[in-house]
PDB file of C-alpha atoms in Angstrom:
ATOM      1  CA  MET A 218      -7.162  23.067 -45.478  1.00 74.00           C
ATOM      2  CA  THR A 219      -9.310  19.958 -44.809  1.00 86.00           C
ATOM      3  CA  GLU A 220     -12.912  20.533 -43.453  1.00 93.00           C
ATOM      4  CA  THR A 221     -13.384  19.776 -39.685  1.00 94.00           C
ATOM      5  CA  ARG A 222     -14.946  16.430 -39.100  1.00 94.00           C
ATOM      6  CA  TRP A 223     -17.520  17.243 -36.017  1.00 95.00           C
ATOM      7  CA  LEU A 224     -18.460  14.411 -33.671  1.00 95.00           C
ATOM      8  CA  ASP A 225     -21.727  13.001 -34.365  1.00 96.00           C
ATOM      9  CA  ASP A 226     -24.046  12.018 -31.382  1.00 97.00           C
ATOM     10  CA  VAL A 227     -22.700   8.727 -30.760  1.00 97.00           C
ATOM     11  CA  GLU A 228     -19.260   9.925 -30.963  1.00 96.00           C
ATOM     12  CA  MET A 229     -20.048  12.836 -28.691  1.00 97.00           C
ATOM     13  CA  ARG A 230     -21.792  10.224 -26.174  1.00 97.00           C
ATOM     14  CA  ALA A 231     -18.663   8.219 -26.206  1.00 96.00           C
ATOM     15  CA  TRP A 232     -16.213  11.166 -25.829  1.00 96.00           C
ATOM     16  CA  LEU A 233     -17.845  12.792 -23.096  1.00 96.00           C
ATOM     17  CA  GLY A 234     -18.765   9.531 -21.299  1.00 95.00           C
ATOM     18  CA  TYR A 235     -15.133   8.824 -21.309  1.00 94.00           C
ATOM     19  CA  VAL A 236     -14.315  12.402 -19.960  1.00 95.00           C
ATOM     20  CA  PHE A 237     -16.874  12.484 -17.204  1.00 95.00           C
ATOM     21  CA  THR A 238     -16.526   8.858 -15.933  1.00 95.00           C
ATOM     22  CA  ARG A 239     -12.836   8.921 -15.943  1.00 93.00           C
ATOM     23  CA  ASP A 240     -12.899  12.080 -13.879  1.00 92.00           C
ATOM     24  CA  LEU A 241     -16.010  10.858 -11.630  1.00 96.00           C
ATOM     25  CA  ILE A 242     -14.246   7.385 -10.791  1.00 95.00           C
ATOM     26  CA  ALA A 243     -10.712   8.892 -10.132  1.00 92.00           C
ATOM     27  CA  ALA A 244     -12.180  11.539  -7.799  1.00 93.00           C
ATOM     28  CA  ALA A 245     -14.233   8.649  -6.071  1.00 95.00           C
ATOM     29  CA  VAL A 246     -11.365   6.274  -5.601  1.00 94.00           C
ATOM     30  CA  GLY A 247      -9.255   9.193  -4.636  1.00 92.00           C
ATOM     31  CA  ARG A 248     -11.661  10.319  -1.901  1.00 94.00           C
ATOM     32  CA  ASP A 249     -12.047   6.640  -0.575  1.00 93.00           C
ATOM     33  CA  SER A 250      -8.368   6.511  -0.666  1.00 91.00           C
ATOM     34  CA  LEU A 251      -7.693   9.640   1.358  1.00 91.00           C
ATOM     35  CA  ARG A 252     -10.308   8.835   3.934  1.00 92.00           C
ATOM     36  CA  GLU A 253      -9.286   5.304   4.539  1.00 89.00           C
ATOM     37  CA  ALA A 254      -5.585   5.513   4.208  1.00 90.00           C
ATOM     38  CA  ASN A 255      -4.579   9.421   4.209  1.00 92.00           C
ATOM     39  CA  LEU A 256      -3.221   8.633   0.746  1.00 94.00           C
ATOM     40  CA  THR A 257      -4.184  10.329  -2.462  1.00 92.00           C
ATOM     41  CA  TYR A 258      -4.869   8.381  -5.631  1.00 91.00           C
ATOM     42  CA  VAL A 259      -1.585   9.734  -7.171  1.00 94.00           C
ATOM     43  CA  GLU A 260       0.385   8.466  -4.044  1.00 95.00           C
ATOM     44  CA  TYR A 261      -1.249   5.043  -4.101  1.00 95.00           C
ATOM     45  CA  THR A 262      -0.350   4.966  -7.735  1.00 95.00           C
ATOM     46  CA  VAL A 263       3.355   5.665  -7.324  1.00 97.00           C
ATOM     47  CA  LEU A 264       3.634   3.506  -4.381  1.00 97.00           C
ATOM     48  CA  ALA A 265       1.951   0.458  -6.163  1.00 97.00           C
ATOM     49  CA  ARG A 266       4.573   0.710  -9.229  1.00 97.00           C
ATOM     50  CA  LEU A 267       7.392   0.994  -6.889  1.00 97.00           C
ATOM     51  CA  ALA A 268       5.975  -2.174  -4.827  1.00 97.00           C
ATOM     52  CA  ASP A 269       5.740  -4.276  -8.226  1.00 96.00           C
ATOM     53  CA  ALA A 270       9.331  -3.373  -9.284  1.00 95.00           C
ATOM     54  CA  PRO A 271      12.429  -5.467  -8.199  1.00 90.00           C
ATOM     55  CA  ASP A 272      13.893  -4.291  -4.827  1.00 93.00           C
ATOM     56  CA  HIS A 273      10.956  -1.982  -4.720  1.00 96.00           C
ATOM     57  CA  ARG A 274      12.918   0.490  -6.815  1.00 94.00           C
ATOM     58  CA  ARG A 275      12.961   2.222 -10.111  1.00 95.00           C
ATOM     59  CA  SER A 276      14.948   4.622 -11.745  1.00 93.00           C
ATOM     60  CA  PHE A 277      13.118   8.208 -12.423  1.00 94.00           C
ATOM     61  CA  ALA A 278      13.131   7.313 -16.122  1.00 93.00           C
ATOM     62  CA  GLU A 279      11.744   3.962 -15.892  1.00 94.00           C
ATOM     63  CA  LEU A 280       8.968   4.957 -13.129  1.00 96.00           C
ATOM     64  CA  ALA A 281       7.972   7.987 -15.162  1.00 95.00           C
ATOM     65  CA  GLY A 282       7.576   5.758 -18.221  1.00 93.00           C
ATOM     66  CA  VAL A 283       5.375   3.146 -16.207  1.00 94.00           C
ATOM     67  CA  LEU A 284       3.228   6.075 -14.935  1.00 95.00           C
ATOM     68  CA  GLU A 285       3.344   7.920 -18.471  1.00 91.00           C
ATOM     69  CA  TRP A 286       4.358  10.983 -16.728  1.00 94.00           C
ATOM     70  CA  SER A 287       7.016  13.492 -17.294  1.00 94.00           C
ATOM     71  CA  GLN A 288      10.245  13.255 -15.102  1.00 90.00           C
ATOM     72  CA  SER A 289       9.523  16.833 -13.965  1.00 94.00           C
ATOM     73  CA  ARG A 290       5.988  15.863 -12.583  1.00 95.00           C
ATOM     74  CA  LEU A 291       7.386  12.600 -10.921  1.00 95.00           C
ATOM     75  CA  SER A 292      10.339  14.684  -9.280  1.00 94.00           C
ATOM     76  CA  HIS A 293       7.773  17.117  -7.937  1.00 96.00           C
ATOM     77  CA  GLN A 294       5.549  14.147  -6.565  1.00 97.00           C
ATOM     78  CA  ILE A 295       8.505  12.080  -5.281  1.00 97.00           C
ATOM     79  CA  THR A 296       9.706  15.354  -3.387  1.00 96.00           C
ATOM     80  CA  ARG A 297       6.207  15.546  -1.623  1.00 96.00           C
ATOM     81  CA  MET A 298       5.937  11.781  -0.753  1.00 97.00           C
ATOM     82  CA  GLU A 299       9.687  12.024   0.549  1.00 97.00           C
ATOM     83  CA  LYS A 300       8.532  14.590   3.106  1.00 97.00           C
ATOM     84  CA  ARG A 301       5.958  11.842   4.295  1.00 96.00           C
ATOM     85  CA  GLY A 302       8.705   9.269   4.502  1.00 97.00           C
ATOM     86  CA  LEU A 303       6.866   7.157   1.741  1.00 98.00           C
ATOM     87  CA  VAL A 304       9.726   6.926  -0.755  1.00 98.00           C
ATOM     88  CA  ALA A 305      13.477   7.826  -0.941  1.00 97.00           C
ATOM     89  CA  ARG A 306      15.854   8.899  -3.622  1.00 95.00           C
ATOM     90  CA  GLU A 307      18.944   7.001  -4.136  1.00 93.00           C
ATOM     91  CA  SER A 308      21.670   7.597  -6.513  1.00 89.00           C
ATOM     92  CA  ILE A 309      21.819   4.693  -8.919  1.00 86.00           C
ATOM     93  CA  PRO A 310      25.632   2.978  -8.376  1.00 81.00           C
ATOM     94  CA  ASP A 311      27.037   2.616 -11.932  1.00 81.00           C
ATOM     95  CA  ASP A 312      25.624   6.125 -12.996  1.00 77.00           C
ATOM     96  CA  ALA A 313      25.646   8.950 -10.324  1.00 72.00           C
ATOM     97  CA  ARG A 314      23.836  11.350 -12.500  1.00 78.00           C
ATOM     98  CA  ARG A 315      20.816   9.073 -12.396  1.00 87.00           C
ATOM     99  CA  THR A 316      18.426   8.681  -9.424  1.00 91.00           C
ATOM    100  CA  ALA A 317      16.067   5.919  -8.387  1.00 94.00           C
ATOM    101  CA  ALA A 318      12.732   6.055  -6.444  1.00 96.00           C
ATOM    102  CA  VAL A 319      12.824   3.693  -3.663  1.00 97.00           C
ATOM    103  CA  LEU A 320       9.776   2.409  -1.652  1.00 97.00           C
ATOM    104  CA  THR A 321      10.486   2.796   2.149  1.00 97.00           C
ATOM    105  CA  PRO A 322       9.231   0.344   4.744  1.00 97.00           C
ATOM    106  CA  LYS A 323       6.763   3.235   5.949  1.00 97.00           C
ATOM    107  CA  GLY A 324       5.696   3.527   2.443  1.00 97.00           C
ATOM    108  CA  GLU A 325       5.144  -0.398   2.114  1.00 96.00           C
ATOM    109  CA  HIS A 326       3.130  -0.496   5.276  1.00 96.00           C
ATOM    110  CA  VAL A 327       0.967   2.294   4.146  1.00 95.00           C
ATOM    111  CA  LEU A 328       0.404   0.765   0.778  1.00 96.00           C
ATOM    112  CA  ASP A 329      -0.319  -2.802   2.266  1.00 95.00           C
ATOM    113  CA  SER A 330      -2.899  -0.965   4.521  1.00 93.00           C
ATOM    114  CA  ALA A 331      -4.662   0.960   1.936  1.00 94.00           C
ATOM    115  CA  ALA A 332      -4.808  -1.802  -0.904  1.00 94.00           C
ATOM    116  CA  PRO A 333      -8.016  -3.725   0.568  1.00 94.00           C
ATOM    117  CA  ALA A 334      -9.768  -0.287   0.633  1.00 93.00           C
ATOM    118  CA  HIS A 335      -8.311   0.838  -2.584  1.00 94.00           C
ATOM    119  CA  VAL A 336      -9.685  -2.620  -4.548  1.00 95.00           C
ATOM    120  CA  ASP A 337     -13.008  -2.431  -2.560  1.00 96.00           C
ATOM    121  CA  SER A 338     -13.399   1.308  -4.014  1.00 95.00           C
ATOM    122  CA  VAL A 339     -12.343   0.470  -7.456  1.00 96.00           C
ATOM    123  CA  ARG A 340     -14.890  -2.632  -7.564  1.00 97.00           C
ATOM    124  CA  ARG A 341     -17.560  -0.415  -6.085  1.00 96.00           C
ATOM    125  CA  ASN A 342     -17.010   2.568  -8.349  1.00 96.00           C
ATOM    126  CA  MET A 343     -16.423   0.820 -11.645  1.00 96.00           C
ATOM    127  CA  ILE A 344     -16.021  -3.088 -11.851  1.00 97.00           C
ATOM    128  CA  ASP A 345     -18.956  -4.372 -10.209  1.00 98.00           C
ATOM    129  CA  VAL A 346     -21.122  -1.798 -11.836  1.00 97.00           C
ATOM    130  CA  LEU A 347     -20.664  -3.751 -15.283  1.00 97.00           C
ATOM    131  CA  ASP A 348     -21.478  -7.143 -16.282  1.00 98.00           C
ATOM    132  CA  ARG A 349     -18.630  -9.331 -17.397  1.00 98.00           C
ATOM    133  CA  ARG A 350     -19.583  -8.711 -21.173  1.00 98.00           C
ATOM    134  CA  GLN A 351     -19.381  -5.036 -20.577  1.00 97.00           C
ATOM    135  CA  LEU A 352     -16.194  -5.124 -18.855  1.00 97.00           C
ATOM    136  CA  ASP A 353     -14.477  -7.503 -21.536  1.00 97.00           C
ATOM    137  CA  ALA A 354     -15.773  -5.075 -24.065  1.00 97.00           C
ATOM    138  CA  LEU A 355     -14.123  -1.917 -22.003  1.00 96.00           C
ATOM    139  CA  ALA A 356     -10.998  -3.832 -21.355  1.00 96.00           C
ATOM    140  CA  ASP A 357     -10.504  -4.309 -25.339  1.00 97.00           C
ATOM    141  CA  ILE A 358     -11.462  -0.785 -25.939  1.00 96.00           C
ATOM    142  CA  TYR A 359      -8.809   0.360 -23.538  1.00 94.00           C
ATOM    143  CA  ASP A 360      -6.061  -1.983 -25.003  1.00 95.00           C
ATOM    144  CA  THR A 361      -6.902  -0.792 -28.316  1.00 96.00           C
ATOM    145  CA  LEU A 362      -6.579   3.006 -27.210  1.00 94.00           C
ATOM    146  CA  LEU A 363      -3.445   2.159 -25.225  1.00 91.00           C
ATOM    147  CA  ALA A 364      -1.713   0.514 -28.213  1.00 93.00           C
ATOM    148  CA  HIS A 365      -2.485   3.495 -30.490  1.00 93.00           C
ATOM    149  CA  HIS A 366      -1.224   6.167 -28.133  1.00 89.00           C
ATOM    150  CA  ARG A 367       1.996   4.149 -27.088  1.00 86.00           C
ATOM    151  CA  ARG A 368       3.169   3.240 -30.525  1.00 84.00           C
ATOM    152  CA  PRO A 369       5.810   5.430 -32.108  1.00 79.00           C
ATOM    153  CA  ALA A 370       4.737   8.506 -33.942  1.00 70.00           C
ATOM    154  CA  THR A 371       4.925   8.551 -37.728  1.00 66.00           C
ATOM    155  CA  ARG A 372       6.768  11.340 -39.545  1.00 61.00           C
ATOM    156  CA  ASP A 373       3.527  12.928 -40.601  1.00 60.00           C
ATOM    157  CA  GLU A 374       2.287  12.889 -36.983  1.00 61.00           C
ATOM    158  CA  ARG A 375       5.528  14.306 -35.712  1.00 56.00           C
ATOM    159  CA  ASN A 376       5.606  17.217 -38.445  1.00 58.00           C
ATOM    160  CA  SER A 377       1.748  18.187 -37.661  1.00 55.00           C
TER     161      SER A 377
END
């Protein structure tokens, strides 16, 4: 059995800094979105990912992949958003077993109305707090972390 490599002070600051700021920033942007557009942070994210797709539609598998969610989580979220008229489900013509999520005209209008306040909130709660050097460093750090977590797992990682 290998010995535990406990986090040193800098490692702990980095870890807890990520955990707390991620939660605080997401909560602040979410509160602003709800207040300004009656749209949750998660709903905004789903609508934005549909809006940037061709024909404003994505298969559930593709949308789940883009959001990095399980298809089950996505299905529950789409059901809630369908009830509000923001999205619709459609069968995929060449494969009736597969379903696509589609941005409705109402969803597009809500997203277009919410976008300026969303961007203002992101700027106020994160972007404008950092100088350009810090922002470049943070973007590089997240690129590295995302590349690490999106790569295929090795055999050893799958077996552990």
